[in-house]
GROMACS .gro file of C-alpha atoms in nm:
model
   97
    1UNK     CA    1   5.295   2.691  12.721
    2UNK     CA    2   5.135   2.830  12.389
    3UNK     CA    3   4.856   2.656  12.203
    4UNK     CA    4   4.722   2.481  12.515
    5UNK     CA    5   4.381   2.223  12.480
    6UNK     CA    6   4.187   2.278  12.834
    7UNK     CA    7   3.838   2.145  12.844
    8UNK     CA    8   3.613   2.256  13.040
    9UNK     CA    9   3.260   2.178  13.187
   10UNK     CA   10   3.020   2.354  13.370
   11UNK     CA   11   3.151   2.221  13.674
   12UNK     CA   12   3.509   2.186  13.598
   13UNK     CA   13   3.846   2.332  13.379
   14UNK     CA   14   4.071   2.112  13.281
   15UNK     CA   15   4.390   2.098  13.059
   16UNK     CA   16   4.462   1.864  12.779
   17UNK     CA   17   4.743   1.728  12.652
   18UNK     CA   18   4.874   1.633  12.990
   19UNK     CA   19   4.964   1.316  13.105
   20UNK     CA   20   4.786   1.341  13.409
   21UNK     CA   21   4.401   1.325  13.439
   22UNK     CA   22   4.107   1.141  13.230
   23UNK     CA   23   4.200   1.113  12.848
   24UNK     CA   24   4.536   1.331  12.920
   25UNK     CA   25   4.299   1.635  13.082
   26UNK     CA   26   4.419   1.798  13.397
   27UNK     CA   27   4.183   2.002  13.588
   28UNK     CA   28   4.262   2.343  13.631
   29UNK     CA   29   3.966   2.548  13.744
   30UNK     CA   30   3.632   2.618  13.730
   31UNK     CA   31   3.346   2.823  13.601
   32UNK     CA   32   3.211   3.046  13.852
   33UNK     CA   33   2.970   3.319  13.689
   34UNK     CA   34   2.954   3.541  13.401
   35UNK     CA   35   3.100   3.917  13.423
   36UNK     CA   36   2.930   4.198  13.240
   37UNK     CA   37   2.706   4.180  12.940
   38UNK     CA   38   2.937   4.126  12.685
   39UNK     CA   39   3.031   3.731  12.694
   40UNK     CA   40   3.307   3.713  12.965
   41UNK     CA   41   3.297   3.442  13.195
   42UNK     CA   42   3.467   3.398  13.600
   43UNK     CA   43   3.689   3.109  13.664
   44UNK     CA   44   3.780   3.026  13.968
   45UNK     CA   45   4.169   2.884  13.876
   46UNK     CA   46   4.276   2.545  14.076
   47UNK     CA   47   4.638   2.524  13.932
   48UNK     CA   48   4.959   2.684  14.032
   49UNK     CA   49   5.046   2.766  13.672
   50UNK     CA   50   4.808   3.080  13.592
   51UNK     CA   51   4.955   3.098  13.204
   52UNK     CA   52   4.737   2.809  13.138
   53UNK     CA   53   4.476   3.067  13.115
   54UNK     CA   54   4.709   3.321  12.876
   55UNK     CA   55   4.598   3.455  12.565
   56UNK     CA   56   4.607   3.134  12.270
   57UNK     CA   57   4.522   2.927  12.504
   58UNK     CA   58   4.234   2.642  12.407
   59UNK     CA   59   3.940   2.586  12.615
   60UNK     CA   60   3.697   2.275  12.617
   61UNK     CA   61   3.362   2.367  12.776
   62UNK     CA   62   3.083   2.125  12.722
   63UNK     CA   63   3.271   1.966  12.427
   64UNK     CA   64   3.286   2.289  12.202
   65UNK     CA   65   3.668   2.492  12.223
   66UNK     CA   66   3.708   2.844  12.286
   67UNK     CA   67   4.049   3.021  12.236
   68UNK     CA   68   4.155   3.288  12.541
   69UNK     CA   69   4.129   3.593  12.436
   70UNK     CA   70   4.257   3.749  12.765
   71UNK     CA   71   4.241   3.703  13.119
   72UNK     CA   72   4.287   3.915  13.399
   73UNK     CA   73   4.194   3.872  13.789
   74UNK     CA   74   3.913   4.018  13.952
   75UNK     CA   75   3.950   4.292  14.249
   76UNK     CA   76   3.994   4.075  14.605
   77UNK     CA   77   3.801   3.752  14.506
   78UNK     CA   78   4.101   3.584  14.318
   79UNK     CA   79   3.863   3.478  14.041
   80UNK     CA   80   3.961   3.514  13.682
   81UNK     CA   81   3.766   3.732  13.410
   82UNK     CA   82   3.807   3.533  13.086
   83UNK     CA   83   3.719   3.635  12.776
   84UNK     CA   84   3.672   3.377  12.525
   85UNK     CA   85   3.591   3.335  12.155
   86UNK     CA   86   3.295   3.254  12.007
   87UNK     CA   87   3.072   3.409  12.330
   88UNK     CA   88   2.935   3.777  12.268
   89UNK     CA   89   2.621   3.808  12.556
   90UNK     CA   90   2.567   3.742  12.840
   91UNK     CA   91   2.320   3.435  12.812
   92UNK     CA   92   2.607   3.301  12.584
   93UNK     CA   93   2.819   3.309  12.880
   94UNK     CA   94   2.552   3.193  13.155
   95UNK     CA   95   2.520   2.845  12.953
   96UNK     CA   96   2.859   2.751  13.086
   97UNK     CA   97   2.787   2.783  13.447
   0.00000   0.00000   0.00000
């Protein structure tokens, strides 16, 4: 999939431009915590597609859209360490929880 939509909330990740879910959203994850200093946030993923979480990928948290940068999986917990655009600290990062 390139160019993805997926909003998310601070409860909930979900991708757009599905035909499944509210308003075409399908819900994909969610946000766990924040990982280091420097912006990245945890997701904890809820979809058997991981590439929904690839690099270009759009998501919607709290109405504003953030492009993946990358995303990689943590060490043993199975939680994702995203790091989006537009978030460069920590408290940045916290406000999605």
């Amino acid at each position: 999939m390139d160019n993805q939509s997926i909003p998310v909330n601070s409860a909930a990740i979900s991708e757009a431009n599905s035909p499944e879910g509210l308003l075409g959203h399908v819900r994909v994850g969610k946000v766990v915590g924040t990982h280091g200093n420097d912006g990245r946030v945890r997701i904890a993923p809820e979809t058997d597609y991981p590439e929904r979480f690839s690099a270009g990928s759009t998501l919607v948290i709290s109405g504003t859209f953030y492009s993946v940068e990358y995303a990689t999986r943590a060490a043993g917990d199975g939680v994702l360490i995203v790091d989006l655009s537009g978030l460069s600290n920590r408290e940045q990062a916290h406000a999605l929880i």
